[in-house]
Tab-separated table of C-alpha atoms in Angstrom:
chain	number	residue	atom	x	y	z
Q	22	MET	CA	-19.598	29.194	-17.671
Q	23	LEU	CA	-18.080	26.847	-14.456
Q	24	ALA	CA	-17.969	29.959	-12.206
Q	25	ARG	CA	-21.956	30.534	-13.014
Q	26	ILE	CA	-22.857	26.805	-12.285
Q	27	ILE	CA	-21.002	26.789	-9.056
Q	28	ALA	CA	-22.755	29.946	-7.993
Q	29	GLU	CA	-25.990	28.470	-9.060
Q	30	LEU	CA	-25.556	25.182	-7.000
Q	31	GLY	CA	-24.403	27.243	-3.935
Q	32	PRO	CA	-23.405	24.948	-1.122
Q	33	TRP	CA	-24.354	21.996	-3.128
Q	34	ALA	CA	-21.335	22.330	-5.296
Q	35	TRP	CA	-19.127	21.036	-2.625
Q	36	TRP	CA	-21.500	17.905	-2.471
Q	37	VAL	CA	-21.266	17.492	-6.353
Q	38	LEU	CA	-17.272	17.613	-5.930
Q	39	GLY	CA	-17.425	15.033	-3.351
Q	40	ILE	CA	-19.447	12.781	-5.118
Q	41	VAL	CA	-17.532	13.021	-8.215
Q	42	LEU	CA	-14.182	12.305	-6.193
Q	43	LEU	CA	-15.919	9.292	-4.823
Q	44	ILE	CA	-16.703	8.098	-8.219
Q	45	LEU	CA	-13.244	8.673	-9.518
Q	46	GLU	CA	-12.126	6.432	-6.527
Q	47	VAL	CA	-14.292	3.815	-7.840
Q	48	LEU	CA	-12.849	4.123	-11.456
Q	49	MET	CA	-9.240	4.681	-10.041
Q	50	PRO	CA	-8.839	2.768	-7.129
Q	51	GLY	CA	-5.854	3.952	-4.746
Q	52	VAL	CA	-7.548	4.722	-1.382
Q	53	PHE	CA	-6.744	8.497	-1.689
Q	54	LEU	CA	-9.477	10.232	-3.302
Q	55	VAL	CA	-12.207	9.147	-1.066
Q	56	TRP	CA	-10.658	10.914	1.780
Q	57	ILE	CA	-10.629	14.183	-0.507
Q	58	GLY	CA	-14.105	13.312	-1.306
Q	59	ILE	CA	-15.141	12.888	2.472
Q	60	ALA	CA	-13.552	16.278	2.877
Q	61	ALA	CA	-15.501	17.893	0.174
Q	62	ILE	CA	-19.058	16.653	1.591
Q	63	LEU	CA	-18.085	17.468	5.159
Q	64	THR	CA	-17.210	21.196	3.288
Q	65	GLY	CA	-20.486	20.887	1.869
Q	66	ALA	CA	-22.489	19.900	5.116
Q	67	LEU	CA	-20.693	23.047	6.881
Q	68	SER	CA	-21.904	25.484	3.616
Q	69	LEU	CA	-25.378	24.279	4.060
Q	70	VAL	CA	-25.260	25.648	7.531
Q	71	LEU	CA	-23.050	28.707	7.140
Q	72	TRP	CA	-24.034	29.828	3.639
Q	73	GLU	CA	-25.707	33.217	4.950
Q	74	GLN	CA	-22.909	34.156	7.226
Q	75	ALA	CA	-20.849	36.823	5.644
Q	76	ALA	CA	-17.653	35.419	7.030
Q	77	TRP	CA	-18.280	32.024	4.821
Q	78	THR	CA	-16.409	33.296	1.796
Q	79	TRP	CA	-15.017	31.002	-0.997
Q	80	GLN	CA	-11.574	31.717	0.475
Q	81	VAL	CA	-12.688	30.355	3.854
Q	82	GLN	CA	-14.267	27.230	2.197
Q	83	TRP	CA	-11.190	26.374	0.525
Q	84	ILE	CA	-9.100	26.779	3.726
Q	85	VAL	CA	-11.821	24.608	5.386
Q	86	PHE	CA	-11.839	22.147	2.606
Q	87	ALA	CA	-7.682	21.939	2.566
Q	88	ALA	CA	-7.856	21.252	6.362
Q	89	LEU	CA	-10.485	18.818	6.161
Q	90	SER	CA	-8.798	16.947	3.400
Q	91	LEU	CA	-5.357	16.759	5.512
Q	92	ALA	CA	-7.359	15.581	8.435
Q	93	ALA	CA	-9.263	12.942	6.543
Q	94	ALA	CA	-6.178	11.733	4.682
Q	95	LEU	CA	-4.264	11.401	8.155
Q	96	VAL	CA	-7.312	9.639	9.797
Q	97	GLY	CA	-7.649	7.231	6.669
Q	98	ARG	CA	-4.111	6.499	6.800
Q	99	ARG	CA	-4.300	5.446	10.337
Q	100	ILE	CA	-7.468	3.346	9.443
Q	101	VAL	CA	-5.801	1.601	6.837
Q	102	ARG	CA	-2.762	0.760	8.703
Q	103	SER	CA	-4.541	-0.403	11.731
Q	104	ARG	CA	-6.421	-2.989	9.613
Q	105	GLY	CA	-3.467	-5.367	9.852
Q	106	ASP	CA	-4.951	-7.810	7.292
Q	107	LYS	CA	-2.746	-10.954	7.676
Q	108	SER	CA	-2.152	-12.879	4.454
Q	109	ASP	CA	-2.775	-16.767	4.401
Q	110	GLN	CA	0.371	-16.720	2.162
Q	111	PRO	CA	2.705	-14.206	3.463
Q	112	TYR	CA	5.692	-15.676	1.425
Q	113	LEU	CA	3.768	-15.208	-1.856
Q	114	ASN	CA	6.261	-13.965	-4.580
Q	115	GLN	CA	9.412	-14.556	-1.842
Q	116	ARG	CA	9.865	-18.124	-2.544
Q	117	GLY	CA	13.467	-17.901	-1.361
Q	118	ARG	CA	12.111	-16.758	2.143
Q	119	SER	CA	9.418	-19.540	2.116
Q	120	LEU	CA	12.574	-22.005	2.130
Q	121	VAL	CA	14.198	-20.797	5.112
Q	122	GLY	CA	14.355	-23.757	7.729
Q	123	ARG	CA	14.251	-26.298	5.211
Q	124	THR	CA	17.097	-28.873	4.692
Q	125	ALA	CA	18.490	-30.429	1.795
Q	126	VAL	CA	21.486	-32.340	0.301
Q	127	LEU	CA	24.313	-30.308	-1.718
Q	128	GLU	CA	24.264	-31.223	-5.483
Q	129	GLN	CA	27.681	-29.304	-5.968
Q	130	PRO	CA	30.203	-29.017	-3.227
Q	131	ILE	CA	30.461	-25.488	-1.434
Q	132	ARG	CA	33.827	-24.243	-2.243
Q	133	GLU	CA	34.955	-20.678	-1.690
Q	134	GLY	CA	31.511	-20.176	0.193
Q	135	ARG	CA	29.478	-21.053	-2.899
Q	136	GLY	CA	27.782	-24.102	-3.997
Q	137	ARG	CA	24.128	-25.786	-5.164
Q	138	ILE	CA	21.525	-27.424	-3.897
Q	139	ARG	CA	18.017	-28.933	-5.117
Q	140	LEU	CA	14.833	-27.908	-3.462
Q	141	ASP	CA	11.680	-29.129	-5.202
Q	142	ASP	CA	12.006	-28.354	-8.714
Q	143	THR	CA	14.732	-25.767	-8.454
Q	144	VAL	CA	18.305	-25.958	-8.174
Q	145	TRP	CA	19.475	-23.141	-6.103
Q	146	THR	CA	22.784	-21.245	-5.351
Q	147	VAL	CA	23.850	-21.411	-1.643
Q	148	GLU	CA	26.410	-19.369	0.092
Q	149	GLY	CA	28.051	-20.908	3.322
Q	150	PRO	CA	31.011	-22.527	4.807
Q	151	ASP	CA	32.923	-25.297	2.547
Q	152	LEU	CA	31.077	-28.723	2.572
Q	153	PRO	CA	31.669	-31.559	0.176
Q	154	VAL	CA	28.938	-33.021	-2.029
Q	155	GLY	CA	26.103	-34.993	-0.324
Q	156	ALA	CA	26.553	-32.926	3.049
Q	157	ARG	CA	23.108	-32.073	4.545
Q	158	VAL	CA	22.471	-28.195	5.159
Q	159	ARG	CA	19.821	-26.112	6.428
Q	160	VAL	CA	18.592	-22.951	4.784
Q	161	THR	CA	19.100	-19.849	7.173
Q	162	ALA	CA	18.330	-16.849	4.982
Q	163	SER	CA	17.784	-15.713	1.491
Q	164	ASN	CA	18.676	-12.696	-0.375
Q	165	GLY	CA	16.332	-13.140	-2.917
Q	166	ARG	CA	18.520	-15.171	-5.749
Q	167	ASP	CA	20.638	-17.146	-3.228
Q	168	LEU	CA	20.207	-18.905	-0.257
Q	169	THR	CA	22.642	-18.823	2.814
Q	170	VAL	CA	23.118	-22.298	4.493
Q	171	GLU	CA	25.027	-24.001	7.521
Q	172	GLU	CA	25.649	-27.574	8.036
Q	173	ALA	CA	22.450	-29.494	9.336
């Protein structure tokens, strides 16, 4: 039944496939099916021109579609990468990294390389040189959970 529908649609079958893929991209966003959908539509455009040619067999059409899909995916990847959208909040969900450069006073002394500071409403475990309670420190790095500090 499917073969009969494709045979009746002729070169328009590629257009239908391309539109279905574009609709699936809208329903399941991921910016990948769009490039394959574009390749199907381009194959359909070639099919409209070459449909009567003896060399334009279904095998050739699938090879052209595969090549166009690969080329479209590579071009699409380059386009997406070149956009370079800059975030207005580059440290969103990276709170430790947003604290680099800030200074604080030690709440607990740094002994054997570990201590605690309070920044805003959070007490952070810090790593750095041994220092007494009340010493001013500057945050130099974050590993996600702990902060690295040096004497300010």
